[in-house]
């Protein structure tokens, strides 16, 4: 059984004070929930504050939204895996569509980052997804396969198992337009099929695949109930602690 993983991608939002207030409310809402893995992805400047606010919480983890592939050096403005480990990060989002389109990240760059993350024992949350134009031209599977094969090149089985994939159709990000549960499940099943080709069936079966793109408390359950949807990567609805808590609760096992 794959444990569901629900992550809050705050993007370029929240000061330290706002981040601490969010964590206090979240802890009141969900406590230290063991049945779902919860990951908070603050901007770099609020990571330490989030850790401090989490105190002894065991099941809520912290991650970053990006990193450079080198460990140190002359890369003005960049942050490395060593620095993220130093801040107790466990996860790092790589290849988000905003990084791909606004900052020119290619699958090759993303692959370097994915490998660097594993070397530092940070777990990547690798984002893949098609644009509306690519969907309308019938190229969803082609794009997903290219992104997966490119970004996951040269990884071992253990590294693949410890990678989380986030399927985020670009047309659903921040638009209020969610993929239907059936559309999302179809893409997730194809991603798992591709992972079984990249590795093998047993490995593909262990990899968690999150859905992202306008996830809200009222659509989260239906999405995460699908057989290949193992959690959510939440942007807009993760900025409010109660709304994010609602999505985490929607990931709880049914019984
Ligand atoms: P959204 O963003 O939930 O605001 O659509 C998701 C994401 O970009 O990770």
Tab-separated table of C-alpha atoms in Angstrom, residues 12-210:
chain	number	residue	atom	x	y	z
A	12	UNK	CA	6.342	32.882	-3.613
A	13	UNK	CA	4.014	33.511	-0.676
A	14	UNK	CA	4.237	33.987	3.110
A	15	UNK	CA	6.586	35.853	5.406
A	16	UNK	CA	8.031	34.139	8.491
A	17	UNK	CA	5.232	35.438	10.712
A	18	UNK	CA	2.565	34.203	8.286
A	19	UNK	CA	4.297	30.840	7.991
A	20	UNK	CA	4.376	30.338	11.769
A	21	UNK	CA	0.684	31.291	12.068
A	22	UNK	CA	-0.206	28.768	9.347
A	23	UNK	CA	1.636	25.947	11.164
A	24	UNK	CA	-0.067	26.711	14.508
A	25	UNK	CA	-3.494	26.494	12.879
A	26	UNK	CA	-2.556	23.373	10.895
A	27	UNK	CA	-1.390	21.573	14.044
A	28	UNK	CA	-4.702	22.412	15.728
A	29	UNK	CA	-6.599	21.065	12.715
A	30	UNK	CA	-4.723	17.825	11.992
A	31	UNK	CA	-2.318	17.238	14.899
A	32	UNK	CA	0.593	14.976	14.055
A	33	UNK	CA	-1.325	12.743	11.669
A	34	UNK	CA	0.380	9.418	10.963
A	35	UNK	CA	-1.869	8.013	8.217
A	36	UNK	CA	-0.992	10.651	5.634
A	37	UNK	CA	2.439	12.078	4.889
A	38	UNK	CA	2.196	15.873	4.951
A	39	UNK	CA	4.889	18.061	3.398
A	40	UNK	CA	5.142	21.849	3.678
A	41	UNK	CA	7.074	23.573	0.884
A	42	UNK	CA	7.681	27.164	1.995
A	43	UNK	CA	9.794	29.728	0.171
A	44	UNK	CA	13.468	29.327	1.229
A	45	UNK	CA	13.197	32.305	3.582
A	46	UNK	CA	10.499	30.666	5.737
A	47	UNK	CA	11.878	27.099	5.952
A	48	UNK	CA	13.647	27.589	9.303
A	49	UNK	CA	10.578	29.279	10.777
A	50	UNK	CA	8.319	26.411	9.675
A	51	UNK	CA	10.655	23.898	11.348
A	52	UNK	CA	10.634	25.920	14.526
A	53	UNK	CA	6.828	26.142	14.503
A	54	UNK	CA	6.506	22.383	13.878
A	55	UNK	CA	8.412	21.597	17.078
A	56	UNK	CA	8.349	17.852	17.733
A	57	UNK	CA	5.905	16.955	14.994
A	58	UNK	CA	7.056	13.693	13.362
A	59	UNK	CA	4.778	13.288	10.377
A	60	UNK	CA	4.751	16.759	8.923
A	61	UNK	CA	7.881	17.245	6.853
A	62	UNK	CA	9.495	20.249	5.263
A	63	UNK	CA	10.839	20.681	1.758
A	64	UNK	CA	11.917	23.299	-0.771
A	65	UNK	CA	10.473	24.378	-4.112
A	66	UNK	CA	13.692	24.236	-6.135
A	67	UNK	CA	17.467	23.898	-5.832
A	68	UNK	CA	20.665	24.043	-7.898
A	69	UNK	CA	22.412	20.841	-8.981
A	70	UNK	CA	25.847	21.844	-7.657
A	71	UNK	CA	26.628	21.619	-3.952
A	72	UNK	CA	28.406	24.971	-3.752
A	73	UNK	CA	30.199	27.492	-5.930
A	74	UNK	CA	29.839	30.685	-7.939
A	75	UNK	CA	26.094	30.534	-8.662
A	76	UNK	CA	24.788	33.870	-7.436
A	77	UNK	CA	21.270	33.646	-6.072
A	78	UNK	CA	21.091	29.855	-6.020
A	79	UNK	CA	20.514	27.374	-3.164
A	80	UNK	CA	22.131	23.910	-2.953
A	81	UNK	CA	21.143	20.500	-1.622
A	82	UNK	CA	23.707	20.901	1.184
A	83	UNK	CA	21.941	24.073	2.314
A	84	UNK	CA	18.537	22.388	2.194
A	85	UNK	CA	19.817	19.453	4.258
A	86	UNK	CA	21.224	21.983	6.699
A	87	UNK	CA	17.638	23.295	7.086
A	88	UNK	CA	16.338	19.728	7.686
A	89	UNK	CA	14.506	19.564	4.371
A	90	UNK	CA	13.405	16.067	3.341
A	91	UNK	CA	11.833	16.861	-0.031
A	92	UNK	CA	12.471	19.198	-2.936
A	93	UNK	CA	10.080	20.032	-5.790
A	94	UNK	CA	11.841	19.841	-9.146
A	95	UNK	CA	10.640	20.659	-12.643
A	96	UNK	CA	7.504	22.544	-11.626
A	97	UNK	CA	5.830	23.922	-14.757
A	98	UNK	CA	6.506	27.480	-13.544
A	99	UNK	CA	10.234	26.627	-13.465
A	100	UNK	CA	9.989	25.038	-16.892
A	101	UNK	CA	8.123	27.884	-18.581
A	102	UNK	CA	9.212	31.016	-16.672
A	103	UNK	CA	12.813	30.007	-15.936
A	104	UNK	CA	13.651	27.854	-18.944
A	105	UNK	CA	14.313	24.570	-17.141
A	106	UNK	CA	14.684	21.635	-19.516
A	107	UNK	CA	14.386	17.923	-18.746
A	108	UNK	CA	18.183	17.757	-18.843
A	109	UNK	CA	18.569	20.454	-16.189
A	110	UNK	CA	15.813	18.851	-14.127
A	111	UNK	CA	17.552	15.466	-14.386
A	112	UNK	CA	20.767	16.966	-13.006
A	113	UNK	CA	18.794	18.364	-10.098
A	114	UNK	CA	16.946	15.078	-9.482
A	115	UNK	CA	20.258	13.189	-9.340
A	116	UNK	CA	21.828	15.835	-7.089
A	117	UNK	CA	18.837	15.624	-4.742
A	118	UNK	CA	19.221	11.851	-4.384
A	119	UNK	CA	22.948	12.186	-3.783
A	120	UNK	CA	22.087	14.418	-0.844
A	121	UNK	CA	19.292	12.036	0.317
A	122	UNK	CA	16.644	14.624	-0.457
A	123	UNK	CA	13.538	13.124	-2.038
A	124	UNK	CA	12.531	14.866	-5.256
A	125	UNK	CA	8.905	15.636	-6.082
A	126	UNK	CA	9.231	15.647	-9.856
A	127	UNK	CA	6.500	17.567	-11.686
A	128	UNK	CA	5.334	16.585	-15.154
A	129	UNK	CA	2.298	17.642	-17.179
A	130	UNK	CA	1.025	18.785	-20.548
A	131	UNK	CA	-0.201	22.181	-21.705
A	132	UNK	CA	-3.739	22.669	-23.026
A	133	UNK	CA	-2.417	22.852	-26.581
A	134	UNK	CA	-0.551	19.561	-26.155
A	135	UNK	CA	-3.714	17.935	-24.765
A	136	UNK	CA	-5.878	19.228	-27.596
A	137	UNK	CA	-3.423	17.880	-30.165
A	138	UNK	CA	-3.637	14.442	-28.543
A	139	UNK	CA	-0.038	14.518	-27.289
A	140	UNK	CA	-0.541	13.936	-23.553
A	141	UNK	CA	1.145	10.523	-23.467
A	142	UNK	CA	3.990	11.585	-25.720
A	143	UNK	CA	4.793	14.622	-23.531
A	144	UNK	CA	4.516	12.716	-20.261
A	145	UNK	CA	6.799	9.938	-21.539
A	146	UNK	CA	9.389	12.462	-22.777
A	147	UNK	CA	9.381	14.393	-19.497
A	148	UNK	CA	9.599	11.219	-17.383
A	149	UNK	CA	12.344	9.587	-19.433
A	150	UNK	CA	14.354	12.815	-19.612
A	151	UNK	CA	14.022	13.859	-15.978
A	152	UNK	CA	14.513	10.367	-14.523
A	153	UNK	CA	17.486	9.318	-16.700
A	154	UNK	CA	20.291	7.365	-15.000
A	155	UNK	CA	18.532	6.695	-11.710
A	156	UNK	CA	18.772	3.404	-9.835
A	157	UNK	CA	15.744	1.422	-8.650
A	158	UNK	CA	16.021	2.633	-5.068
A	159	UNK	CA	16.256	6.257	-6.204
A	160	UNK	CA	13.211	5.836	-8.421
A	161	UNK	CA	11.230	4.358	-5.539
A	162	UNK	CA	12.154	7.343	-3.413
A	163	UNK	CA	11.056	9.834	-6.038
A	164	UNK	CA	7.537	11.240	-5.895
A	165	UNK	CA	5.965	12.170	-9.224
A	166	UNK	CA	3.451	15.015	-9.401
A	167	UNK	CA	1.160	14.998	-12.423
A	168	UNK	CA	0.206	18.627	-12.923
A	169	UNK	CA	-1.611	19.409	-16.166
A	170	UNK	CA	-0.458	22.973	-16.884
A	171	UNK	CA	-3.989	24.039	-17.885
A	172	UNK	CA	-5.248	23.117	-14.409
A	173	UNK	CA	-2.639	25.019	-12.369
A	174	UNK	CA	-4.063	28.076	-10.659
A	175	UNK	CA	-6.956	28.209	-13.131
A	176	UNK	CA	-9.729	26.693	-11.029
A	177	UNK	CA	-10.067	24.146	-13.828
A	178	UNK	CA	-9.330	20.726	-12.325
A	179	UNK	CA	-8.831	17.613	-14.410
A	180	UNK	CA	-11.797	15.309	-13.882
A	181	UNK	CA	-11.042	12.314	-11.679
A	182	UNK	CA	-11.229	10.120	-14.795
A	183	UNK	CA	-8.833	12.328	-16.807
A	184	UNK	CA	-6.383	12.410	-13.906
A	185	UNK	CA	-6.592	8.647	-13.314
A	186	UNK	CA	-5.959	7.989	-17.008
A	187	UNK	CA	-2.805	10.123	-16.949
A	188	UNK	CA	-1.626	8.571	-13.656
A	189	UNK	CA	-2.102	5.049	-15.014
A	190	UNK	CA	-0.052	6.014	-18.067
A	191	UNK	CA	2.677	7.493	-15.829
A	192	UNK	CA	2.821	4.262	-13.805
A	193	UNK	CA	2.976	2.251	-17.019
A	194	UNK	CA	5.897	4.420	-18.217
A	195	UNK	CA	7.635	3.989	-14.842
A	196	UNK	CA	7.324	0.222	-15.207
A	197	UNK	CA	9.102	0.521	-18.580
A	198	UNK	CA	11.819	2.779	-17.121
A	199	UNK	CA	12.289	0.372	-14.184
A	200	UNK	CA	10.024	-2.656	-13.625
A	201	UNK	CA	6.476	-3.393	-12.403
A	202	UNK	CA	7.407	-3.829	-8.741
A	203	UNK	CA	9.269	-0.509	-8.656
A	204	UNK	CA	6.507	1.346	-10.509
A	205	UNK	CA	4.012	-0.042	-8.033
A	206	UNK	CA	5.863	1.564	-5.128
A	207	UNK	CA	6.263	5.055	-6.617
A	208	UNK	CA	3.778	7.620	-5.361
A	209	UNK	CA	2.116	9.831	-7.958
A	210	UNK	CA	0.441	13.017	-6.727
